[in-house]
Amino acid sequence: KQEVTQIPAALSVPEGENLVLNCSFTDSAIYNLQWFRQDPGKGLTSLLLIQSSQREQTSGRLNASLDKSSGRSTLYIAASQPGDSATYLCAVGQGGSEKLVFGKGTKLTVNP
Amino acid sequence: DGGITQSPKYLFRKEGQNVTLSCEQNLNHDAMYWYRQDPGQGLRLIYYSQIVNDFQKGDIAEGYSVSREKKESFPLTVTSAQKNPTAFYLCASSARPLGGEKLFFGSGTQLSVL
């Protein structure tokens, strides 16, 4: 059974700092991995989607990497801003399955 | 603007009552999903639909029902059989059934029990 873990559960950093969020999964036979952002009381917004054949994806100040063999993904946020404060979730897609398995998220606070 | 609309934003259920959560999308997506989110837990899949007039149970379908009579609509009914319905419910869609597709979410419905 696939399990997705995100550590730490919460992270607080000063504005301008570069930071890394971690996501690990137990079964390396994944189809893809997505990173989402969720603001309080809101739905999820897809940030980056990495296919199993890819090593990384970039969008603006965000860079996500994927290492299937070690069961890990990281989300790198450059030059963090207070507007980046949110909960970040990762989810893995299994081949042949409709189900995404979600981590519990990392709550990020960027302090001005 | 294209997107997914969930209504209502807040919903209260009385004991023994069935309630229906609305989800409408104008993205022309084939696949639609319902997830439940509880504090401190990851999202869990309730039901999904790959195409009109077809839907499948997810991990926690007991106490819930759905229909997919139109491509753009995927309502979720929380029945009285669901004994712990208080949660944040999220509807999502993807262009095609999962297999490399981005997932788009609505803004959610918070359901509480009176």
PDB file of C-alpha atoms in Angstrom:
ATOM      1  CA  LYS A   1       0.000   0.000   0.000  1.00  0.00           C
ATOM      2  CA  GLN A   2       1.423   3.353  -1.065  1.00  0.00           C
ATOM      3  CA  GLU A   3       2.143   5.786   1.754  1.00  0.00           C
ATOM      4  CA  VAL A   4       3.167   9.399   1.259  1.00  0.00           C
ATOM      5  CA  THR A   5       4.934  11.325   4.005  1.00  0.00           C
ATOM      6  CA  GLN A   6       5.715  15.013   4.196  1.00  0.00           C
ATOM      7  CA  ILE A   7       8.202  16.278   6.745  1.00  0.00           C
ATOM      8  CA  PRO A   8       8.156  18.697   8.456  1.00  0.00           C
ATOM      9  CA  ALA A   9       4.462  19.197   9.167  1.00  0.00           C
ATOM     10  CA  ALA A  10       5.098  22.922   9.628  1.00  0.00           C
ATOM     11  CA  LEU A  11       7.887  25.295   8.670  1.00  0.00           C
ATOM     12  CA  SER A  12       8.441  28.969   9.447  1.00  0.00           C
ATOM     13  CA  VAL A  13      11.056  31.019   7.586  1.00  0.00           C
ATOM     14  CA  PRO A  14      11.959  34.694   7.158  1.00  0.00           C
ATOM     15  CA  GLU A  15      11.124  36.409   3.897  1.00  0.00           C
ATOM     16  CA  GLY A  16      13.732  36.023   1.163  1.00  0.00           C
ATOM     17  CA  GLU A  17      14.978  32.635   2.281  1.00  0.00           C
ATOM     18  CA  ASN A  18      15.296  29.734  -0.144  1.00  0.00           C
ATOM     19  CA  LEU A  19      13.617  26.606   1.186  1.00  0.00           C
ATOM     20  CA  VAL A  20      12.972  22.954   0.419  1.00  0.00           C
ATOM     21  CA  LEU A  21       9.869  20.930   1.175  1.00  0.00           C
ATOM     22  CA  ASN A  22      10.146  17.151   1.249  1.00  0.00           C
ATOM     23  CA  CYS A  23       7.876  14.362   0.099  1.00  0.00           C
ATOM     24  CA  SER A  24       8.651  10.653   0.372  1.00  0.00           C
ATOM     25  CA  PHE A  25       6.703   7.642  -0.885  1.00  0.00           C
ATOM     26  CA  THR A  26       7.022   3.939  -0.138  1.00  0.00           C
ATOM     27  CA  ASP A  27       6.269   2.376  -3.536  1.00  0.00           C
ATOM     28  CA  SER A  28       8.529   3.606  -6.345  1.00  0.00           C
ATOM     29  CA  ALA A  29       6.172   2.286  -9.058  1.00  0.00           C
ATOM     30  CA  ILE A  30       4.484   5.640  -9.526  1.00  0.00           C
ATOM     31  CA  TYR A  31       3.021   7.166 -12.682  1.00  0.00           C
ATOM     32  CA  ASN A  32       3.472  10.778 -11.715  1.00  0.00           C
ATOM     33  CA  LEU A  33       3.760  13.140  -8.761  1.00  0.00           C
ATOM     34  CA  GLN A  34       1.996  16.447  -8.244  1.00  0.00           C
ATOM     35  CA  TRP A  35       2.644  19.316  -5.874  1.00  0.00           C
ATOM     36  CA  PHE A  36      -0.341  21.383  -4.751  1.00  0.00           C
ATOM     37  CA  ARG A  37      -0.850  24.531  -2.749  1.00  0.00           C
ATOM     38  CA  GLN A  38      -3.812  25.009  -0.406  1.00  0.00           C
ATOM     39  CA  ASP A  39      -4.782  28.273   1.263  1.00  0.00           C
ATOM     40  CA  PRO A  40      -6.916  28.090   4.446  1.00  0.00           C
ATOM     41  CA  GLY A  41     -10.499  27.090   3.708  1.00  0.00           C
ATOM     42  CA  LYS A  42      -9.821  26.844  -0.014  1.00  0.00           C
ATOM     43  CA  GLY A  43      -9.369  24.175  -2.639  1.00  0.00           C
ATOM     44  CA  LEU A  44      -6.054  22.906  -3.958  1.00  0.00           C
ATOM     45  CA  THR A  45      -4.118  24.537  -6.774  1.00  0.00           C
ATOM     46  CA  SER A  46      -1.810  22.362  -8.849  1.00  0.00           C
ATOM     47  CA  LEU A  47       1.701  23.807  -8.898  1.00  0.00           C
ATOM     48  CA  LEU A  48       3.802  21.242 -10.722  1.00  0.00           C
ATOM     49  CA  LEU A  49       3.239  17.825 -12.265  1.00  0.00           C
ATOM     50  CA  ILE A  50       6.211  15.512 -12.777  1.00  0.00           C
ATOM     51  CA  GLN A  51       5.820  12.425 -14.926  1.00  0.00           C
ATOM     52  CA  SER A  52       7.671   9.289 -13.831  1.00  0.00           C
ATOM     53  CA  SER A  53      10.099   9.659 -16.749  1.00  0.00           C
ATOM     54  CA  GLN A  54      11.069  13.199 -15.706  1.00  0.00           C
ATOM     55  CA  ARG A  55      13.595  14.338 -13.117  1.00  0.00           C
ATOM     56  CA  GLU A  56      12.307  17.842 -12.471  1.00  0.00           C
ATOM     57  CA  GLN A  57       9.863  20.563 -13.405  1.00  0.00           C
ATOM     58  CA  THR A  58      10.161  24.321 -12.989  1.00  0.00           C
ATOM     59  CA  SER A  59       7.626  27.117 -12.789  1.00  0.00           C
ATOM     60  CA  GLY A  60       8.845  30.569 -11.869  1.00  0.00           C
ATOM     61  CA  ARG A  61      10.420  30.432  -8.395  1.00  0.00           C
ATOM     62  CA  LEU A  62       9.351  26.814  -7.929  1.00  0.00           C
ATOM     63  CA  ASN A  63      11.360  23.739  -8.835  1.00  0.00           C
ATOM     64  CA  ALA A  64      10.254  20.203  -8.126  1.00  0.00           C
ATOM     65  CA  SER A  65      12.524  17.191  -8.426  1.00  0.00           C
ATOM     66  CA  LEU A  66      11.724  13.491  -8.478  1.00  0.00           C
ATOM     67  CA  ASP A  67      13.947  10.547  -7.555  1.00  0.00           C
ATOM     68  CA  LYS A  68      11.844   7.433  -8.022  1.00  0.00           C
ATOM     69  CA  SER A  69      14.536   4.984  -6.946  1.00  0.00           C
ATOM     70  CA  SER A  70      14.836   6.596  -3.530  1.00  0.00           C
ATOM     71  CA  GLY A  71      11.122   7.389  -3.241  1.00  0.00           C
ATOM     72  CA  ARG A  72      11.617  11.122  -2.808  1.00  0.00           C
ATOM     73  CA  SER A  73      10.533  14.426  -4.247  1.00  0.00           C
ATOM     74  CA  THR A  74      11.467  17.923  -3.214  1.00  0.00           C
ATOM     75  CA  LEU A  75       9.830  21.280  -3.856  1.00  0.00           C
ATOM     76  CA  TYR A  76      12.312  24.129  -3.897  1.00  0.00           C
ATOM     77  CA  ILE A  77      10.994  27.653  -3.391  1.00  0.00           C
ATOM     78  CA  ALA A  78      13.431  30.443  -4.199  1.00  0.00           C
ATOM     79  CA  ALA A  79      13.362  33.861  -2.543  1.00  0.00           C
ATOM     80  CA  SER A  80      10.292  33.116  -0.433  1.00  0.00           C
ATOM     81  CA  GLN A  81       7.600  35.788   0.023  1.00  0.00           C
ATOM     82  CA  PRO A  82       4.803  36.186   2.596  1.00  0.00           C
ATOM     83  CA  GLY A  83       2.353  35.348  -0.194  1.00  0.00           C
ATOM     84  CA  ASP A  84       3.905  31.876  -0.360  1.00  0.00           C
ATOM     85  CA  SER A  85       2.421  31.108   3.066  1.00  0.00           C
ATOM     86  CA  ALA A  86       0.095  28.134   2.586  1.00  0.00           C
ATOM     87  CA  THR A  87      -0.048  24.375   3.011  1.00  0.00           C
ATOM     88  CA  TYR A  88       1.827  22.430   0.351  1.00  0.00           C
ATOM     89  CA  LEU A  89       0.714  18.899  -0.471  1.00  0.00           C
ATOM     90  CA  CYS A  90       2.250  16.270  -2.667  1.00  0.00           C
ATOM     91  CA  ALA A  91       0.343  13.416  -4.260  1.00  0.00           C
ATOM     92  CA  VAL A  92       1.497  10.377  -6.210  1.00  0.00           C
ATOM     93  CA  GLY A  93      -0.372   8.697  -9.029  1.00  0.00           C
ATOM     94  CA  GLN A  94      -0.167   4.959  -9.436  1.00  0.00           C
ATOM     95  CA  GLY A  95      -0.157   3.378 -12.878  1.00  0.00           C
ATOM     96  CA  GLY A  96      -3.496   1.843 -13.780  1.00  0.00           C
ATOM     97  CA  SER A  97      -5.223   3.491 -10.843  1.00  0.00           C
ATOM     98  CA  GLU A  98      -7.509   6.489 -10.620  1.00  0.00           C
ATOM     99  CA  LYS A  99      -6.414   7.161  -7.091  1.00  0.00           C
ATOM    100  CA  LEU A 100      -3.926   9.805  -6.094  1.00  0.00           C
ATOM    101  CA  VAL A 101      -2.341   9.165  -2.701  1.00  0.00           C
ATOM    102  CA  PHE A 102      -1.871  12.423  -0.817  1.00  0.00           C
ATOM    103  CA  GLY A 103       0.539  13.384   1.913  1.00  0.00           C
ATOM    104  CA  LYS A 104      -0.755  15.345   4.895  1.00  0.00           C
ATOM    105  CA  GLY A 105       1.023  18.495   3.799  1.00  0.00           C
ATOM    106  CA  THR A 106       3.591  20.962   5.090  1.00  0.00           C
ATOM    107  CA  LYS A 107       2.230  24.239   6.457  1.00  0.00           C
ATOM    108  CA  LEU A 108       4.610  27.002   5.388  1.00  0.00           C
ATOM    109  CA  THR A 109       4.714  30.426   7.021  1.00  0.00           C
ATOM    110  CA  VAL A 110       6.925  33.123   5.499  1.00  0.00           C
ATOM    111  CA  ASN A 111       7.438  35.980   7.940  1.00  0.00           C
ATOM    112  CA  PRO A 112       7.901  39.556   6.650  1.00  0.00           C
TER     113      PRO A 112
ATOM    114  CA  ASP B   1     -13.407  31.940 -16.663  1.00  0.00           C
ATOM    115  CA  GLY B   2     -13.109  28.181 -16.808  1.00  0.00           C
ATOM    116  CA  GLY B   3     -13.147  26.306 -13.559  1.00  0.00           C
ATOM    117  CA  ILE B   4     -14.938  24.174 -11.018  1.00  0.00           C
ATOM    118  CA  THR B   5     -17.769  25.594  -8.930  1.00  0.00           C
ATOM    119  CA  GLN B   6     -18.784  23.976  -5.672  1.00  0.00           C
ATOM    120  CA  SER B   7     -21.848  25.009  -3.705  1.00  0.00           C
ATOM    121  CA  PRO B   8     -22.755  25.741  -1.059  1.00  0.00           C
ATOM    122  CA  LYS B   9     -19.576  26.881   0.686  1.00  0.00           C
ATOM    123  CA  TYR B  10     -21.019  25.884   4.089  1.00  0.00           C
ATOM    124  CA  LEU B  11     -23.650  23.238   4.761  1.00  0.00           C
ATOM    125  CA  PHE B  12     -25.255  21.954   7.942  1.00  0.00           C
ATOM    126  CA  ARG B  13     -26.855  18.556   8.292  1.00  0.00           C
ATOM    127  CA  LYS B  14     -29.403  17.466  10.828  1.00  0.00           C
ATOM    128  CA  GLU B  15     -29.564  13.963  12.239  1.00  0.00           C
ATOM    129  CA  GLY B  16     -31.026  11.494   9.739  1.00  0.00           C
ATOM    130  CA  GLN B  17     -30.967  13.976   6.877  1.00  0.00           C
ATOM    131  CA  ASN B  18     -29.512  13.502   3.408  1.00  0.00           C
ATOM    132  CA  VAL B  19     -27.701  16.480   1.929  1.00  0.00           C
ATOM    133  CA  THR B  20     -26.367  17.083  -1.575  1.00  0.00           C
ATOM    134  CA  LEU B  21     -23.203  18.937  -2.499  1.00  0.00           C
ATOM    135  CA  SER B  22     -23.050  20.477  -5.943  1.00  0.00           C
ATOM    136  CA  CYS B  23     -20.057  20.372  -8.297  1.00  0.00           C
ATOM    137  CA  GLU B  24     -20.096  21.921 -11.771  1.00  0.00           C
ATOM    138  CA  GLN B  25     -17.191  22.288 -14.206  1.00  0.00           C
ATOM    139  CA  ASN B  26     -16.936  24.163 -17.501  1.00  0.00           C
ATOM    140  CA  LEU B  27     -13.505  22.832 -18.434  1.00  0.00           C
ATOM    141  CA  ASN B  28     -14.938  20.113 -20.690  1.00  0.00           C
ATOM    142  CA  HIS B  29     -13.110  17.543 -18.572  1.00  0.00           C
ATOM    143  CA  ASP B  30     -14.028  13.875 -18.835  1.00  0.00           C
ATOM    144  CA  ALA B  31     -13.064  12.801 -15.315  1.00  0.00           C
ATOM    145  CA  MET B  32     -14.435  14.109 -12.026  1.00  0.00           C
ATOM    146  CA  TYR B  33     -13.644  13.223  -8.418  1.00  0.00           C
ATOM    147  CA  TRP B  34     -14.867  13.766  -4.867  1.00  0.00           C
ATOM    148  CA  TYR B  35     -12.392  13.926  -1.995  1.00  0.00           C
ATOM    149  CA  ARG B  36     -12.874  14.294   1.735  1.00  0.00           C
ATOM    150  CA  GLN B  37     -10.381  16.264   3.818  1.00  0.00           C
ATOM    151  CA  ASP B  38     -10.208  15.957   7.609  1.00  0.00           C
ATOM    152  CA  PRO B  39      -7.899  18.070   9.799  1.00  0.00           C
ATOM    153  CA  GLY B  40      -4.428  16.557  10.003  1.00  0.00           C
ATOM    154  CA  GLN B  41      -5.173  13.932   7.372  1.00  0.00           C
ATOM    155  CA  GLY B  42      -4.489  13.652   3.688  1.00  0.00           C
ATOM    156  CA  LEU B  43      -7.265  13.799   1.119  1.00  0.00           C
ATOM    157  CA  ARG B  44      -9.241  10.585   0.695  1.00  0.00           C
ATOM    158  CA  LEU B  45     -11.097   9.596  -2.457  1.00  0.00           C
ATOM    159  CA  ILE B  46     -14.848   9.052  -2.091  1.00  0.00           C
ATOM    160  CA  TYR B  47     -16.039   8.500  -5.677  1.00  0.00           C
ATOM    161  CA  TYR B  48     -14.778   9.178  -9.177  1.00  0.00           C
ATOM    162  CA  SER B  49     -16.262   9.222 -12.652  1.00  0.00           C
ATOM    163  CA  GLN B  50     -14.324   8.696 -15.873  1.00  0.00           C
ATOM    164  CA  ILE B  51     -17.232   9.377 -18.206  1.00  0.00           C
ATOM    165  CA  VAL B  52     -20.885  10.351 -18.217  1.00  0.00           C
ATOM    166  CA  ASN B  53     -23.234   7.749 -16.704  1.00  0.00           C
ATOM    167  CA  ASP B  54     -20.362   5.879 -15.092  1.00  0.00           C
ATOM    168  CA  PHE B  55     -18.776   6.183 -11.664  1.00  0.00           C
ATOM    169  CA  GLN B  56     -16.631   4.078  -9.329  1.00  0.00           C
ATOM    170  CA  LYS B  57     -16.192   3.832  -5.574  1.00  0.00           C
ATOM    171  CA  GLY B  58     -13.071   5.212  -4.002  1.00  0.00           C
ATOM    172  CA  ASP B  59     -11.577   4.322  -0.619  1.00  0.00           C
ATOM    173  CA  ILE B  60     -14.361   5.679   1.589  1.00  0.00           C
ATOM    174  CA  ALA B  61     -17.597   5.424  -0.436  1.00  0.00           C
ATOM    175  CA  GLU B  62     -19.803   4.056   2.363  1.00  0.00           C
ATOM    176  CA  GLY B  63     -22.545   6.517   3.296  1.00  0.00           C
ATOM    177  CA  TYR B  64     -22.171   8.522   0.088  1.00  0.00           C
ATOM    178  CA  SER B  65     -23.773   8.409  -3.358  1.00  0.00           C
ATOM    179  CA  VAL B  66     -23.140  10.202  -6.651  1.00  0.00           C
ATOM    180  CA  SER B  67     -24.555  10.587 -10.140  1.00  0.00           C
ATOM    181  CA  ARG B  68     -23.043  11.697 -13.452  1.00  0.00           C
ATOM    182  CA  GLU B  69     -25.933  12.449 -15.797  1.00  0.00           C
ATOM    183  CA  LYS B  70     -24.148  15.342 -17.474  1.00  0.00           C
ATOM    184  CA  LYS B  71     -20.481  15.795 -18.316  1.00  0.00           C
ATOM    185  CA  GLU B  72     -20.253  19.056 -16.407  1.00  0.00           C
ATOM    186  CA  SER B  73     -22.009  17.960 -13.214  1.00  0.00           C
ATOM    187  CA  PHE B  74     -21.059  15.474 -10.473  1.00  0.00           C
ATOM    188  CA  PRO B  75     -23.201  15.964  -7.334  1.00  0.00           C
ATOM    189  CA  LEU B  76     -22.392  14.153  -4.093  1.00  0.00           C
ATOM    190  CA  THR B  77     -25.104  13.085  -1.639  1.00  0.00           C
ATOM    191  CA  VAL B  78     -24.117  12.518   1.963  1.00  0.00           C
ATOM    192  CA  THR B  79     -26.679  10.089   3.305  1.00  0.00           C
ATOM    193  CA  SER B  80     -27.854   9.481   6.853  1.00  0.00           C
ATOM    194  CA  ALA B  81     -25.774   6.286   6.784  1.00  0.00           C
ATOM    195  CA  GLN B  82     -22.613   8.408   6.956  1.00  0.00           C
ATOM    196  CA  LYS B  83     -22.199   8.679  10.727  1.00  0.00           C
ATOM    197  CA  ASN B  84     -19.279  11.085  10.756  1.00  0.00           C
ATOM    198  CA  PRO B  85     -19.914  13.510   7.888  1.00  0.00           C
ATOM    199  CA  THR B  86     -18.228  16.596   9.320  1.00  0.00           C
ATOM    200  CA  ALA B  87     -15.374  17.377   6.924  1.00  0.00           C
ATOM    201  CA  PHE B  88     -14.223  19.594   4.076  1.00  0.00           C
ATOM    202  CA  TYR B  89     -15.367  18.164   0.728  1.00  0.00           C
ATOM    203  CA  LEU B  90     -13.440  18.856  -2.438  1.00  0.00           C
ATOM    204  CA  CYS B  91     -14.499  18.220  -6.009  1.00  0.00           C
ATOM    205  CA  ALA B  92     -11.861  17.884  -8.726  1.00  0.00           C
ATOM    206  CA  SER B  93     -11.606  17.188 -12.425  1.00  0.00           C
ATOM    207  CA  SER B  94      -9.013  16.209 -15.008  1.00  0.00           C
ATOM    208  CA  ALA B  95      -9.106  16.359 -18.789  1.00  0.00           C
ATOM    209  CA  ARG B  96      -8.895  12.591 -19.038  1.00  0.00           C
ATOM    210  CA  PRO B  97      -8.886   9.873 -16.401  1.00  0.00           C
ATOM    211  CA  LEU B  98      -5.743   9.985 -14.287  1.00  0.00           C
ATOM    212  CA  GLY B  99      -2.613   8.885 -16.027  1.00  0.00           C
ATOM    213  CA  GLY B 100      -0.532  11.980 -16.400  1.00  0.00           C
ATOM    214  CA  GLU B 101      -3.170  14.655 -16.060  1.00  0.00           C
ATOM    215  CA  LYS B 102      -3.215  17.704 -13.829  1.00  0.00           C
ATOM    216  CA  LEU B 103      -5.987  17.759 -11.272  1.00  0.00           C
ATOM    217  CA  PHE B 104      -8.103  20.908 -10.908  1.00  0.00           C
ATOM    218  CA  PHE B 105     -10.024  21.525  -7.682  1.00  0.00           C
ATOM    219  CA  GLY B 106     -13.057  23.511  -6.656  1.00  0.00           C
ATOM    220  CA  SER B 107     -13.040  25.766  -3.593  1.00  0.00           C
ATOM    221  CA  GLY B 108     -14.674  23.194  -1.329  1.00  0.00           C
ATOM    222  CA  THR B 109     -17.751  22.731   0.849  1.00  0.00           C
ATOM    223  CA  GLN B 110     -17.496  22.595   4.644  1.00  0.00           C
ATOM    224  CA  LEU B 111     -20.143  20.211   5.988  1.00  0.00           C
ATOM    225  CA  SER B 112     -21.026  20.254   9.666  1.00  0.00           C
ATOM    226  CA  VAL B 113     -23.547  18.348  11.758  1.00  0.00           C
ATOM    227  CA  LEU B 114     -26.108  20.267  13.820  1.00  0.00           C
TER     228      LEU B 114
END
